[in-house]
PDB file of C-alpha atoms in Angstrom:
ATOM      1  CA  UNK A   1      -3.872 -22.325  -3.436  1.00  0.00           C
ATOM      2  CA  UNK A   2      -6.402 -19.512  -2.981  1.00  0.00           C
ATOM      3  CA  UNK A   3      -9.791 -18.662  -4.439  1.00  0.00           C
ATOM      4  CA  UNK A   4      -9.917 -16.402  -7.479  1.00  0.00           C
ATOM      5  CA  UNK A   5     -11.148 -13.591  -5.209  1.00  0.00           C
ATOM      6  CA  UNK A   6      -8.100 -13.831  -2.928  1.00  0.00           C
ATOM      7  CA  UNK A   7      -5.772 -14.142  -5.926  1.00  0.00           C
ATOM      8  CA  UNK A   8      -7.205 -10.938  -7.429  1.00  0.00           C
ATOM      9  CA  UNK A   9      -7.196  -9.151  -4.063  1.00  0.00           C
ATOM     10  CA  UNK A  10      -3.520  -9.906  -3.507  1.00  0.00           C
ATOM     11  CA  UNK A  11      -2.665  -8.831  -7.058  1.00  0.00           C
ATOM     12  CA  UNK A  12      -4.559  -5.545  -6.624  1.00  0.00           C
ATOM     13  CA  UNK A  13      -2.695  -4.856  -3.390  1.00  0.00           C
ATOM     14  CA  UNK A  14       0.670  -5.403  -5.080  1.00  0.00           C
ATOM     15  CA  UNK A  15      -0.335  -3.156  -8.004  1.00  0.00           C
ATOM     16  CA  UNK A  16      -1.751  -0.306  -5.900  1.00  0.00           C
ATOM     17  CA  UNK A  17       1.166  -0.260  -3.423  1.00  0.00           C
ATOM     18  CA  UNK A  18       3.413   1.464  -5.943  1.00  0.00           C
ATOM     19  CA  UNK A  19       5.621   4.524  -6.178  1.00  0.00           C
ATOM     20  CA  UNK A  20       3.746   7.176  -8.178  1.00  0.00           C
ATOM     21  CA  UNK A  21       6.301   9.970  -7.691  1.00  0.00           C
ATOM     22  CA  UNK A  22       6.671  10.192 -11.475  1.00  0.00           C
ATOM     23  CA  UNK A  23       2.906   9.928 -12.038  1.00  0.00           C
ATOM     24  CA  UNK A  24       0.012  12.372 -11.836  1.00  0.00           C
ATOM     25  CA  UNK A  25       0.005  12.604  -8.034  1.00  0.00           C
ATOM     26  CA  UNK A  26       3.718  12.533  -7.268  1.00  0.00           C
ATOM     27  CA  UNK A  27       2.990  10.278  -4.260  1.00  0.00           C
ATOM     28  CA  UNK A  28       4.426   6.994  -3.020  1.00  0.00           C
ATOM     29  CA  UNK A  29       2.010   4.300  -1.743  1.00  0.00           C
ATOM     30  CA  UNK A  30       4.693   1.684  -1.146  1.00  0.00           C
ATOM     31  CA  UNK A  31       3.761  -0.141   2.111  1.00  0.00           C
ATOM     32  CA  UNK A  32       0.708   2.118   2.511  1.00  0.00           C
ATOM     33  CA  UNK A  33      -2.048  -0.185   1.195  1.00  0.00           C
ATOM     34  CA  UNK A  34      -4.260  -2.147   3.593  1.00  0.00           C
ATOM     35  CA  UNK A  35      -6.811  -4.859   2.847  1.00  0.00           C
ATOM     36  CA  UNK A  36     -10.059  -4.087   4.644  1.00  0.00           C
ATOM     37  CA  UNK A  37     -12.005  -1.022   5.681  1.00  0.00           C
ATOM     38  CA  UNK A  38     -10.772   0.780   8.781  1.00  0.00           C
ATOM     39  CA  UNK A  39     -12.622   3.894   9.898  1.00  0.00           C
ATOM     40  CA  UNK A  40     -10.891   6.786   8.151  1.00  0.00           C
ATOM     41  CA  UNK A  41      -7.351   6.964   6.871  1.00  0.00           C
ATOM     42  CA  UNK A  42      -4.586   5.189   8.802  1.00  0.00           C
ATOM     43  CA  UNK A  43      -2.019   7.497   7.231  1.00  0.00           C
ATOM     44  CA  UNK A  44      -2.115  10.039   4.419  1.00  0.00           C
ATOM     45  CA  UNK A  45      -1.454   9.212   1.634  1.00  0.00           C
ATOM     46  CA  UNK A  46      -2.716   5.631   1.726  1.00  0.00           C
ATOM     47  CA  UNK A  47      -5.279   3.265   0.242  1.00  0.00           C
ATOM     48  CA  UNK A  48      -7.596   0.514   1.416  1.00  0.00           C
ATOM     49  CA  UNK A  49      -8.886  -2.361  -0.720  1.00  0.00           C
ATOM     50  CA  UNK A  50     -12.330  -3.714   0.122  1.00  0.00           C
ATOM     51  CA  UNK A  51     -13.908  -6.856  -1.324  1.00  0.00           C
ATOM     52  CA  UNK A  52     -17.525  -6.123  -2.326  1.00  0.00           C
ATOM     53  CA  UNK A  53     -18.939  -9.235  -3.999  1.00  0.00           C
ATOM     54  CA  UNK A  54     -18.772 -11.824  -6.743  1.00  0.00           C
ATOM     55  CA  UNK A  55     -21.643 -12.493  -9.137  1.00  0.00           C
ATOM     56  CA  UNK A  56     -21.486 -15.627 -11.268  1.00  0.00           C
ATOM     57  CA  UNK A  57     -23.530 -17.055 -14.094  1.00  0.00           C
ATOM     58  CA  UNK A  58     -23.420 -20.135 -16.275  1.00  0.00           C
ATOM     59  CA  UNK A  59     -20.702 -20.188 -18.865  1.00  0.00           C
ATOM     60  CA  UNK A  60     -21.118 -20.691 -22.580  1.00  0.00           C
ATOM     61  CA  UNK A  61     -20.415 -24.391 -22.156  1.00  0.00           C
ATOM     62  CA  UNK A  62     -21.519 -26.855 -19.503  1.00  0.00           C
ATOM     63  CA  UNK A  63     -19.064 -26.950 -16.633  1.00  0.00           C
ATOM     64  CA  UNK A  64     -17.816 -23.356 -17.016  1.00  0.00           C
ATOM     65  CA  UNK A  65     -18.749 -20.383 -14.863  1.00  0.00           C
ATOM     66  CA  UNK A  66     -18.417 -16.703 -15.744  1.00  0.00           C
ATOM     67  CA  UNK A  67     -17.893 -14.392 -12.829  1.00  0.00           C
ATOM     68  CA  UNK A  68     -17.384 -10.753 -12.012  1.00  0.00           C
ATOM     69  CA  UNK A  69     -15.694  -9.802  -8.761  1.00  0.00           C
ATOM     70  CA  UNK A  70     -15.998  -6.244  -7.484  1.00  0.00           C
ATOM     71  CA  UNK A  71     -13.592  -4.397  -5.194  1.00  0.00           C
ATOM     72  CA  UNK A  72     -13.472  -0.842  -3.886  1.00  0.00           C
ATOM     73  CA  UNK A  73     -10.197   0.961  -3.503  1.00  0.00           C
ATOM     74  CA  UNK A  74     -10.440   3.966  -1.207  1.00  0.00           C
ATOM     75  CA  UNK A  75      -7.437   6.261  -1.432  1.00  0.00           C
ATOM     76  CA  UNK A  76      -6.631   9.186   0.844  1.00  0.00           C
ATOM     77  CA  UNK A  77      -4.537  12.237   0.006  1.00  0.00           C
ATOM     78  CA  UNK A  78      -3.915  15.538   1.764  1.00  0.00           C
ATOM     79  CA  UNK A  79      -4.810  19.053   0.709  1.00  0.00           C
ATOM     80  CA  UNK A  80      -5.376  22.429   2.327  1.00  0.00           C
ATOM     81  CA  UNK A  81      -8.316  23.675   0.239  1.00  0.00           C
ATOM     82  CA  UNK A  82     -11.396  21.912  -1.105  1.00  0.00           C
ATOM     83  CA  UNK A  83     -10.148  22.335  -4.673  1.00  0.00           C
ATOM     84  CA  UNK A  84      -6.691  21.007  -3.852  1.00  0.00           C
ATOM     85  CA  UNK A  85      -8.116  17.945  -2.068  1.00  0.00           C
ATOM     86  CA  UNK A  86     -10.383  17.023  -4.982  1.00  0.00           C
ATOM     87  CA  UNK A  87      -7.623  17.554  -7.565  1.00  0.00           C
ATOM     88  CA  UNK A  88      -5.107  15.563  -5.496  1.00  0.00           C
ATOM     89  CA  UNK A  89      -7.637  12.742  -5.026  1.00  0.00           C
ATOM     90  CA  UNK A  90      -8.336  12.613  -8.773  1.00  0.00           C
ATOM     91  CA  UNK A  91      -4.617  12.544  -9.571  1.00  0.00           C
ATOM     92  CA  UNK A  92      -3.941   9.709  -7.128  1.00  0.00           C
ATOM     93  CA  UNK A  93      -6.996   7.864  -8.460  1.00  0.00           C
ATOM     94  CA  UNK A  94      -5.662   8.336 -11.985  1.00  0.00           C
ATOM     95  CA  UNK A  95      -2.312   6.836 -10.975  1.00  0.00           C
ATOM     96  CA  UNK A  96      -4.023   3.830  -9.398  1.00  0.00           C
ATOM     97  CA  UNK A  97      -6.353   3.354 -12.373  1.00  0.00           C
ATOM     98  CA  UNK A  98      -3.467   3.529 -14.830  1.00  0.00           C
ATOM     99  CA  UNK A  99      -1.479   1.001 -12.771  1.00  0.00           C
ATOM    100  CA  UNK A 100      -4.395  -1.454 -12.651  1.00  0.00           C
ATOM    101  CA  UNK A 101      -5.418  -1.151 -16.307  1.00  0.00           C
ATOM    102  CA  UNK A 102      -1.900  -1.301 -17.777  1.00  0.00           C
ATOM    103  CA  UNK A 103      -2.526  -5.048 -18.152  1.00  0.00           C
ATOM    104  CA  UNK A 104      -6.230  -5.785 -18.581  1.00  0.00           C
ATOM    105  CA  UNK A 105      -5.734  -9.334 -17.204  1.00  0.00           C
ATOM    106  CA  UNK A 106      -3.891  -7.974 -14.114  1.00  0.00           C
ATOM    107  CA  UNK A 107      -1.019 -10.268 -15.022  1.00  0.00           C
ATOM    108  CA  UNK A 108      -3.284 -13.226 -14.224  1.00  0.00           C
ATOM    109  CA  UNK A 109      -3.822 -14.399 -17.785  1.00  0.00           C
ATOM    110  CA  UNK A 110      -5.838 -17.596 -17.879  1.00  0.00           C
ATOM    111  CA  UNK A 111      -7.570 -16.687 -14.611  1.00  0.00           C
ATOM    112  CA  UNK A 112      -8.930 -13.218 -15.350  1.00  0.00           C
ATOM    113  CA  UNK A 113     -10.350 -11.865 -18.581  1.00  0.00           C
ATOM    114  CA  UNK A 114     -10.712  -8.112 -18.161  1.00  0.00           C
ATOM    115  CA  UNK A 115     -10.732  -5.282 -15.644  1.00  0.00           C
ATOM    116  CA  UNK A 116     -12.779  -2.083 -15.612  1.00  0.00           C
ATOM    117  CA  UNK A 117     -12.272   0.801 -13.191  1.00  0.00           C
ATOM    118  CA  UNK A 118     -14.851   3.465 -12.266  1.00  0.00           C
ATOM    119  CA  UNK A 119     -13.772   6.420 -10.156  1.00  0.00           C
ATOM    120  CA  UNK A 120     -15.165   9.272  -8.062  1.00  0.00           C
ATOM    121  CA  UNK A 121     -13.498  11.848  -5.823  1.00  0.00           C
ATOM    122  CA  UNK A 122     -14.927  13.542  -2.737  1.00  0.00           C
ATOM    123  CA  UNK A 123     -13.806  15.853   0.021  1.00  0.00           C
ATOM    124  CA  UNK A 124     -13.025  14.018   3.257  1.00  0.00           C
ATOM    125  CA  UNK A 125     -14.560  16.896   5.238  1.00  0.00           C
ATOM    126  CA  UNK A 126     -17.974  15.499   4.235  1.00  0.00           C
ATOM    127  CA  UNK A 127     -17.129  12.388   6.272  1.00  0.00           C
ATOM    128  CA  UNK A 128     -15.361  14.063   9.170  1.00  0.00           C
ATOM    129  CA  UNK A 129     -11.836  13.501   7.843  1.00  0.00           C
ATOM    130  CA  UNK A 130     -10.318  16.966   7.783  1.00  0.00           C
ATOM    131  CA  UNK A 131      -7.772  18.112   5.217  1.00  0.00           C
ATOM    132  CA  UNK A 132      -8.130  14.907   3.195  1.00  0.00           C
ATOM    133  CA  UNK A 133      -9.348  14.197  -0.326  1.00  0.00           C
ATOM    134  CA  UNK A 134     -10.778  10.754  -1.000  1.00  0.00           C
ATOM    135  CA  UNK A 135     -10.869   8.897  -4.292  1.00  0.00           C
ATOM    136  CA  UNK A 136     -13.046   5.795  -4.494  1.00  0.00           C
ATOM    137  CA  UNK A 137     -12.337   3.392  -7.333  1.00  0.00           C
ATOM    138  CA  UNK A 138     -14.691   0.554  -8.190  1.00  0.00           C
ATOM    139  CA  UNK A 139     -12.721  -2.280  -9.772  1.00  0.00           C
ATOM    140  CA  UNK A 140     -14.671  -4.932 -11.708  1.00  0.00           C
ATOM    141  CA  UNK A 141     -12.733  -8.020 -12.713  1.00  0.00           C
ATOM    142  CA  UNK A 142     -14.263 -10.615 -15.018  1.00  0.00           C
ATOM    143  CA  UNK A 143     -13.082 -14.214 -14.810  1.00  0.00           C
ATOM    144  CA  UNK A 144     -14.117 -17.763 -15.624  1.00  0.00           C
ATOM    145  CA  UNK A 145     -13.600 -21.057 -13.864  1.00  0.00           C
ATOM    146  CA  UNK A 146     -14.593 -24.702 -13.787  1.00  0.00           C
ATOM    147  CA  UNK A 147     -15.821 -24.726 -10.197  1.00  0.00           C
ATOM    148  CA  UNK A 148     -17.375 -21.302  -9.662  1.00  0.00           C
ATOM    149  CA  UNK A 149     -14.639 -20.019  -7.339  1.00  0.00           C
TER     150      UNK A 149
END
């Protein structure tokens, strides 16, 4: 049995590693999602999932904890021009966001309560990654537990 953080992390990986060829981006991220933060993109297109933190507070009743766990998903997509890279990054980010929010409990009903996704897109050239657009998604998952983990 794993902590709630690991359970969510594994679920996010399985959701993000999907075939979006019929989506906004037309890309396939099957087997192209890595947990952790390598320097730059391993392959393009791809995505990395990074655990940020968990903040907890007392629940409404004694013995319950409310928590919010935050992850970053960094996705990489190719493009020849600045405009194309930003548009491609936004489209891939939109596919990932739609995949994650299609079930607001992430399919972990009873463990998670809700998920919110914030998104930004940037040109990889700003970070020394040529011909790549980057979409960063901040995923906030609320949950509750008896033990705080």
